[in-house]
Tab-separated table of C-alpha atoms and ligand atoms in Angstrom:
chain	number	residue	atom	x	y	z
A	1	MET	CA	-8.653	-1.553	14.382
A	2	ILE	CA	-7.973	-5.458	14.112
A	3	ILE	CA	-9.732	-7.834	12.351
A	4	ASP	CA	-9.738	-12.054	12.587
A	5	SER	CA	-10.577	-13.593	9.614
A	6	HIS	CA	-10.962	-17.020	10.851
A	7	ALA	CA	-11.845	-18.109	14.489
A	8	HIS	CA	-13.994	-20.531	15.805
A	9	TYR	CA	-16.003	-19.391	18.762
A	10	ASN	CA	-18.680	-21.512	18.599
A	11	ASN	CA	-16.433	-24.312	19.224
A	12	ASN	CA	-17.077	-26.835	22.374
A	13	ALA	CA	-14.082	-25.352	24.181
A	14	TYR	CA	-15.964	-21.860	24.978
A	15	LYS	CA	-18.801	-23.129	26.255
A	16	LYS	CA	-18.021	-23.180	30.098
A	17	PRO	CA	-15.378	-21.424	31.470
A	18	PHE	CA	-12.074	-21.452	30.254
A	19	ARG	CA	-8.399	-20.546	30.078
A	20	TYR	CA	-7.256	-18.848	27.075
A	21	LEU	CA	-3.388	-16.662	26.122
A	22	SER	CA	-3.464	-13.556	25.567
A	23	TYR	CA	-0.824	-10.730	24.560
A	24	GLY	CA	0.221	-7.693	25.936
A	25	VAL	CA	3.027	-5.044	26.484
A	26	GLU	CA	4.609	-7.761	29.187
A	27	GLY	CA	4.391	-10.684	26.463
A	28	TYR	CA	1.858	-13.817	26.739
A	29	ALA	CA	-0.103	-14.475	29.624
A	30	LEU	CA	-2.991	-16.906	30.155
A	31	LYS	CA	-6.332	-15.514	31.645
A	32	GLU	CA	-9.508	-17.669	33.139
A	33	GLY	CA	-13.122	-16.488	31.612
A	34	GLU	CA	-16.093	-17.021	29.657
A	35	LEU	CA	-16.911	-15.928	26.129
A	36	PRO	CA	-18.688	-12.950	27.132
A	37	GLN	CA	-16.055	-11.890	29.121
A	38	LEU	CA	-13.431	-12.573	26.634
A	39	MET	CA	-16.060	-10.629	23.978
A	40	GLN	CA	-15.587	-7.553	25.797
A	41	GLU	CA	-11.808	-7.704	26.554
A	42	MET	CA	-11.247	-8.214	22.912
A	43	GLU	CA	-13.380	-4.960	22.046
A	44	LYS	CA	-11.151	-3.059	24.681
A	45	ALA	CA	-8.227	-4.276	22.644
A	46	ASP	CA	-9.560	-2.987	19.352
A	47	ILE	CA	-9.976	-6.326	17.614
A	48	ARG	CA	-13.771	-5.502	16.340
A	49	TYR	CA	-14.807	-8.172	14.085
A	50	PHE	CA	-14.298	-11.803	13.335
A	51	ILE	CA	-15.143	-14.239	10.676
A	52	GLU	CA	-16.613	-17.529	12.073
A	53	PRO	CA	-16.561	-20.791	9.343
A	54	GLY	CA	-18.807	-23.375	9.742
A	55	VAL	CA	-17.051	-27.116	9.542
A	56	SER	CA	-19.912	-29.076	9.410
A	57	LEU	CA	-23.768	-29.197	8.955
A	58	GLN	CA	-24.309	-28.960	12.306
A	59	SER	CA	-22.109	-26.069	13.496
A	60	CYS	CA	-22.766	-23.861	10.267
A	61	GLY	CA	-26.372	-23.679	12.254
A	62	GLU	CA	-24.289	-22.888	15.604
A	63	VAL	CA	-22.417	-20.675	14.043
A	64	LEU	CA	-25.324	-18.556	12.764
A	65	GLU	CA	-26.832	-18.682	16.229
A	66	LEU	CA	-23.620	-17.166	17.477
A	67	ALA	CA	-23.472	-14.775	14.558
A	68	ALA	CA	-26.998	-13.539	15.680
A	69	GLN	CA	-25.839	-13.316	19.439
A	70	TYR	CA	-22.998	-10.772	18.267
A	71	PRO	CA	-24.590	-8.754	15.240
A	72	GLY	CA	-22.281	-6.379	13.266
A	73	ARG	CA	-19.021	-7.871	15.503
A	74	ILE	CA	-19.294	-11.895	14.485
A	75	PHE	CA	-19.651	-12.346	10.666
A	76	PRO	CA	-20.580	-16.000	9.819
A	77	ALA	CA	-19.614	-18.396	6.530
A	78	VAL	CA	-21.069	-21.857	6.174
A	79	GLY	CA	-19.215	-24.757	4.745
A	80	VAL	CA	-18.098	-28.575	5.495
A	81	HIS	CA	-14.296	-28.967	6.536
A	82	PRO	CA	-12.757	-31.731	4.531
A	83	THR	CA	-11.766	-33.979	7.437
A	84	ARG	CA	-15.356	-33.234	8.284
A	85	SER	CA	-16.918	-33.674	5.311
A	86	ILE	CA	-16.397	-37.692	5.242
A	87	PHE	CA	-18.764	-37.723	7.759
A	88	GLU	CA	-21.746	-36.062	6.129
A	89	THR	CA	-24.658	-37.626	4.359
A	90	TRP	CA	-24.174	-36.476	0.542
A	91	SER	CA	-28.358	-35.814	0.706
A	92	ASP	CA	-28.066	-33.525	3.065
A	93	ARG	CA	-26.000	-31.128	1.334
A	94	HIS	CA	-29.033	-28.952	-0.208
A	95	LYS	CA	-28.950	-28.065	3.850
A	96	LEU	CA	-25.731	-26.076	2.961
A	97	ASP	CA	-27.134	-24.104	0.252
A	98	ALA	CA	-30.354	-22.838	2.472
A	99	TYR	CA	-27.614	-22.092	5.288
A	100	ALA	CA	-25.788	-20.064	2.332
A	101	ASN	CA	-28.722	-17.823	1.950
A	102	THR	CA	-29.402	-16.716	5.304
A	103	PRO	CA	-29.230	-13.004	5.083
A	104	GLY	CA	-25.328	-12.072	6.347
A	105	VAL	CA	-23.341	-14.984	5.602
A	106	ILE	CA	-20.456	-13.834	3.907
A	107	ALA	CA	-18.925	-16.397	2.241
A	108	ILE	CA	-18.754	-20.309	2.127
A	109	GLY	CA	-15.976	-21.967	4.264
A	110	GLU	CA	-14.296	-23.496	5.525
A	111	ILE	CA	-13.712	-25.515	2.098
A	112	GLY	CA	-10.933	-27.635	0.614
A	113	LEU	CA	-8.838	-30.564	0.810
A	114	ASP	CA	-6.776	-32.348	3.852
A	115	TYR	CA	-4.344	-35.427	3.057
A	116	HIS	CA	-2.453	-34.742	6.503
A	117	TYR	CA	-4.167	-37.937	8.249
A	118	LYS	CA	-3.563	-41.437	6.527
A	119	ARG	CA	-6.955	-41.342	4.606
A	120	GLU	CA	-8.209	-44.391	2.338
A	121	GLU	CA	-9.259	-43.226	-1.574
A	122	GLN	CA	-12.558	-43.413	-0.666
A	123	HIS	CA	-12.301	-40.410	1.893
A	124	ARG	CA	-10.374	-38.213	-0.997
A	125	LEU	CA	-12.809	-38.882	-3.788
A	126	LYS	CA	-15.302	-37.846	-0.974
A	127	GLN	CA	-13.657	-34.715	-0.090
A	128	HIS	CA	-13.163	-33.567	-4.006
A	129	ILE	CA	-17.110	-33.895	-4.371
A	130	TRP	CA	-17.734	-31.989	-1.007
A	131	PHE	CA	-15.030	-29.961	-2.297
A	132	ILE	CA	-16.235	-29.321	-5.900
A	133	TYR	CA	-20.033	-28.871	-4.451
A	134	GLN	CA	-18.998	-26.423	-2.096
A	135	LEU	CA	-17.083	-24.319	-5.028
A	136	ASN	CA	-19.992	-24.330	-6.986
A	137	LEU	CA	-22.218	-22.905	-4.175
A	138	ALA	CA	-19.795	-19.924	-3.656
A	139	TRP	CA	-20.033	-19.473	-7.803
A	140	LYS	CA	-23.971	-19.717	-7.278
A	141	LYS	CA	-24.322	-17.681	-4.732
A	142	LYS	CA	-21.472	-15.302	-5.686
A	143	LYS	CA	-19.506	-15.324	-2.292
A	144	PRO	CA	-15.455	-16.004	-1.880
A	145	VAL	CA	-14.608	-18.832	-0.493
A	146	ILE	CA	-12.838	-19.653	3.188
A	147	LEU	CA	-10.173	-22.612	1.873
A	148	HIS	CA	-8.450	-24.849	4.019
A	149	VAL	CA	-5.820	-26.911	2.513
A	150	ARG	CA	-3.270	-29.418	3.642
A	151	ASP	CA	-0.744	-31.295	2.481
A	152	ALA	CA	-2.690	-31.391	-0.781
A	153	HIS	CA	-1.847	-27.976	-2.466
A	154	GLU	CA	-1.300	-29.805	-5.971
A	155	ASP	CA	-5.057	-31.004	-6.063
A	156	ALA	CA	-6.641	-28.271	-4.691
A	157	LEU	CA	-4.850	-25.979	-7.030
A	158	ARG	CA	-6.074	-27.680	-9.920
A	159	ILE	CA	-8.933	-28.044	-9.145
A	160	LEU	CA	-9.294	-24.276	-8.085
A	161	ARG	CA	-7.663	-23.041	-11.657
A	162	MET	CA	-10.377	-24.825	-13.718
A	163	HIS	CA	-12.816	-23.710	-11.210
A	164	PRO	CA	-14.746	-20.230	-12.281
A	165	ALA	CA	-15.333	-19.639	-8.357
A	166	ARG	CA	-11.920	-18.664	-8.258
A	167	LYS	CA	-13.012	-15.034	-9.691
A	168	LEU	CA	-14.642	-14.495	-6.372
A	169	GLY	CA	-11.526	-14.478	-4.580
A	170	GLY	CA	-11.323	-16.024	-1.197
A	171	VAL	CA	-8.295	-16.858	1.374
A	172	ILE	CA	-6.038	-19.693	2.080
A	173	HIS	CA	-6.159	-20.281	5.793
A	174	CYS	CA	-3.534	-20.957	8.376
A	175	PHE	CA	-1.166	-21.101	5.769
A	176	TYR	CA	2.082	-22.899	5.948
A	177	GLY	CA	3.308	-23.103	2.881
A	178	SER	CA	6.696	-22.321	0.568
A	179	LYS	CA	7.192	-19.094	-1.246
A	180	GLU	CA	6.888	-21.216	-4.462
A	181	ILE	CA	2.931	-22.532	-3.453
A	182	THR	CA	1.994	-18.992	-2.213
A	183	GLU	CA	2.639	-17.862	-5.727
A	184	GLN	CA	0.552	-20.022	-7.058
A	185	TYR	CA	-2.268	-19.025	-4.466
A	186	LEU	CA	-1.610	-15.424	-5.428
A	187	LYS	CA	-1.483	-15.679	-8.901
A	188	LEU	CA	-5.057	-17.241	-8.705
A	189	GLY	CA	-6.066	-13.843	-6.903
A	190	TYR	CA	-6.414	-15.559	-3.556
A	191	HIS	CA	-5.223	-13.654	-0.124
A	192	ILE	CA	-3.297	-15.390	2.368
A	193	GLY	CA	-4.429	-15.619	5.930
A	194	ILE	CA	-1.368	-15.490	8.343
A	195	GLY	CA	-1.973	-16.385	12.365
A	196	GLY	CA	0.068	-18.376	14.955
A	197	SER	CA	2.058	-20.509	12.448
A	198	VAL	CA	4.023	-17.534	11.922
A	199	LEU	CA	4.660	-17.766	15.803
A	200	GLN	CA	5.864	-21.082	16.255
A	201	GLN	CA	9.978	-22.065	16.333
A	202	GLU	CA	11.935	-21.254	13.807
A	203	GLU	CA	12.316	-24.701	12.208
A	204	ARG	CA	8.602	-25.039	11.754
A	205	THR	CA	7.664	-21.901	10.432
A	206	GLN	CA	11.208	-20.944	8.596
A	207	GLU	CA	9.419	-21.401	4.907
A	208	LEU	CA	6.738	-19.027	5.900
A	209	TRP	CA	9.234	-16.678	7.028
A	210	GLY	CA	10.724	-16.779	3.843
A	211	ALA	CA	7.824	-16.391	2.254
A	212	ILE	CA	6.326	-13.596	3.910
A	213	PRO	CA	8.636	-10.857	2.219
A	214	HIS	CA	7.152	-11.796	-0.904
A	215	ILE	CA	3.079	-11.696	-0.325
A	216	PRO	CA	1.843	-8.193	-1.322
A	217	LEU	CA	0.734	-6.568	1.525
A	218	GLU	CA	-2.638	-5.731	-0.019
A	219	ARG	CA	-3.412	-10.006	0.037
A	220	ILE	CA	-2.747	-10.467	3.840
A	221	LEU	CA	-5.274	-11.251	6.433
A	222	LEU	CA	-5.312	-12.025	9.902
A	223	GLU	CA	-6.440	-14.887	11.348
A	224	THR	CA	-6.202	-17.321	14.759
A	225	ASP	CA	-8.187	-20.222	14.416
A	226	ALA	CA	-9.339	-19.887	17.836
A	227	PRO	CA	-9.385	-21.978	19.584
A	228	PHE	CA	-6.274	-23.600	17.744
A	229	ILE	CA	-2.950	-23.096	16.545
A	230	LEU	CA	-1.419	-21.419	19.808
A	231	PRO	CA	1.665	-19.492	19.483
A	232	TYR	CA	4.774	-21.216	20.467
A	233	CYS	CA	5.160	-19.807	24.626
A	234	LYS	CA	6.676	-22.263	26.317
A	235	ASP	CA	9.470	-20.497	27.200
A	236	VAL	CA	7.475	-18.339	28.840
A	237	ILE	CA	4.672	-20.165	30.553
A	238	GLN	CA	5.040	-23.674	31.858
A	239	PRO	CA	4.144	-26.128	29.114
A	240	LYS	CA	1.911	-28.193	32.291
A	241	LEU	CA	-0.405	-24.512	32.157
A	242	LEU	CA	-0.654	-24.685	28.466
A	243	ARG	CA	-2.604	-27.717	28.423
A	244	ARG	CA	-5.948	-27.223	27.576
A	245	THR	CA	-5.234	-23.610	27.072
A	246	ARG	CA	-7.770	-21.872	24.093
A	247	ASN	CA	-6.063	-19.567	21.726
A	248	SER	CA	-7.656	-16.031	21.379
A	249	SER	CA	-7.511	-13.074	18.934
A	250	LEU	CA	-5.655	-11.546	21.830
A	251	ILE	CA	-2.751	-12.954	20.428
A	252	LEU	CA	-2.939	-10.823	17.192
A	253	PRO	CA	-1.143	-8.369	18.021
A	254	ALA	CA	2.208	-10.677	18.306
A	255	VAL	CA	1.078	-11.670	14.299
A	256	ILE	CA	1.489	-8.165	13.544
A	257	ARG	CA	4.408	-7.559	15.342
A	258	ARG	CA	6.030	-10.360	13.201
A	259	ILE	CA	4.750	-9.803	9.680
A	260	ALA	CA	5.860	-6.128	10.292
A	261	GLU	CA	9.527	-6.752	11.240
A	262	LEU	CA	9.545	-9.780	8.381
A	263	LYS	CA	8.280	-7.266	5.585
A	264	GLY	CA	10.500	-4.262	7.104
A	265	ILE	CA	7.052	-1.916	7.628
A	266	SER	CA	5.255	-0.531	10.881
A	267	ALA	CA	3.113	-2.567	12.637
A	268	ASP	CA	0.092	0.017	12.354
A	269	GLU	CA	0.776	-0.447	8.284
A	270	VAL	CA	-0.005	-4.270	8.694
A	271	GLU	CA	-2.988	-3.517	11.195
A	272	GLN	CA	-4.762	-1.022	8.872
A	273	ALA	CA	-3.910	-2.850	5.871
A	274	THR	CA	-4.986	-6.120	7.017
A	275	ALA	CA	-8.106	-4.916	8.128
A	276	GLU	CA	-9.066	-3.111	5.086
A	277	ASN	CA	-8.296	-6.402	3.093
A	278	THR	CA	-10.733	-8.231	4.757
A	279	ILE	CA	-13.516	-5.611	4.843
A	280	ARG	CA	-13.018	-5.759	0.911
A	281	LEU	CA	-12.599	-9.285	0.071
A	282	PHE	CA	-15.538	-10.452	2.333
A	283	ARG	CA	-17.543	-6.993	1.720
A	284	LEU	CA	-17.995	-6.873	5.416
A	285	PRO	CA	-21.172	-4.154	6.005
A	286	VAL	CA	-18.401	-1.786	8.452
A	287	LEU	CA	-17.231	1.594	7.837
A	288	GLU	CA	-13.092	1.181	7.337
A	289	ASP	CA	-12.859	4.387	9.419
A	290	ASP	CA	-15.338	3.616	12.039
A	291	PRO	CA	-13.669	5.452	15.021
B	301	ZN	ZN1	-10.848	-23.335	10.959
């Protein structure tokens, strides 16, 4: 059983018929379809559960609606993404409290800090205020967090170290960092979310490949961040065709294979452990040995 711990199937990219990337015995392939068909295909591939984080106040409402359409399959998290937090109105923050109270919400996310794009100081301050507010919310609701941290590890780690919400755990999603940064998150008790970032060209992902053998298997979660973070596959699929192509959880067997190679263990071990880790961390209401 495979669990995608981070996907955005409520994204507009899946609203109309779309082209998506899949992976099978023959390698990567492109397909076309709509979300219900993709969900069916993923079920057949034993990709059974998904965690769907919110990125803005509006999207949290949509995430809850999508999860209601796929009960017991899509588990919602609610949160405001750092790059979206700068567009939210501070007095609307209480809406997030209400969303977090919805039955079935398993985490607060995705939340964090993102300094990738050049922003004014003012924006960073807003990101910090929203991040801390949402960590407080996680602590109040006793829920783990889904963290998005980009080019801001030093500040994020400093905040997490002093916040009690770290005791509830969480995942640092779409991880790209070095062994040293990984160790700091592991020391705080966090899990590491690994997806398409491990399937990039060597020069982009070398640091992560070096870090993976040092991450205990029981701290790794699988993720795609679909529709984003396509793996590198331009050598088998024409780059022209990859334009407007959505990522999908169907690529997870490729992620599993790469992690297994890097850790020198079997793909089955990776698949089973990552599913158990996700169920345990987010207390997903599913049976681990469900056939
Ligand atoms: Zn995401």
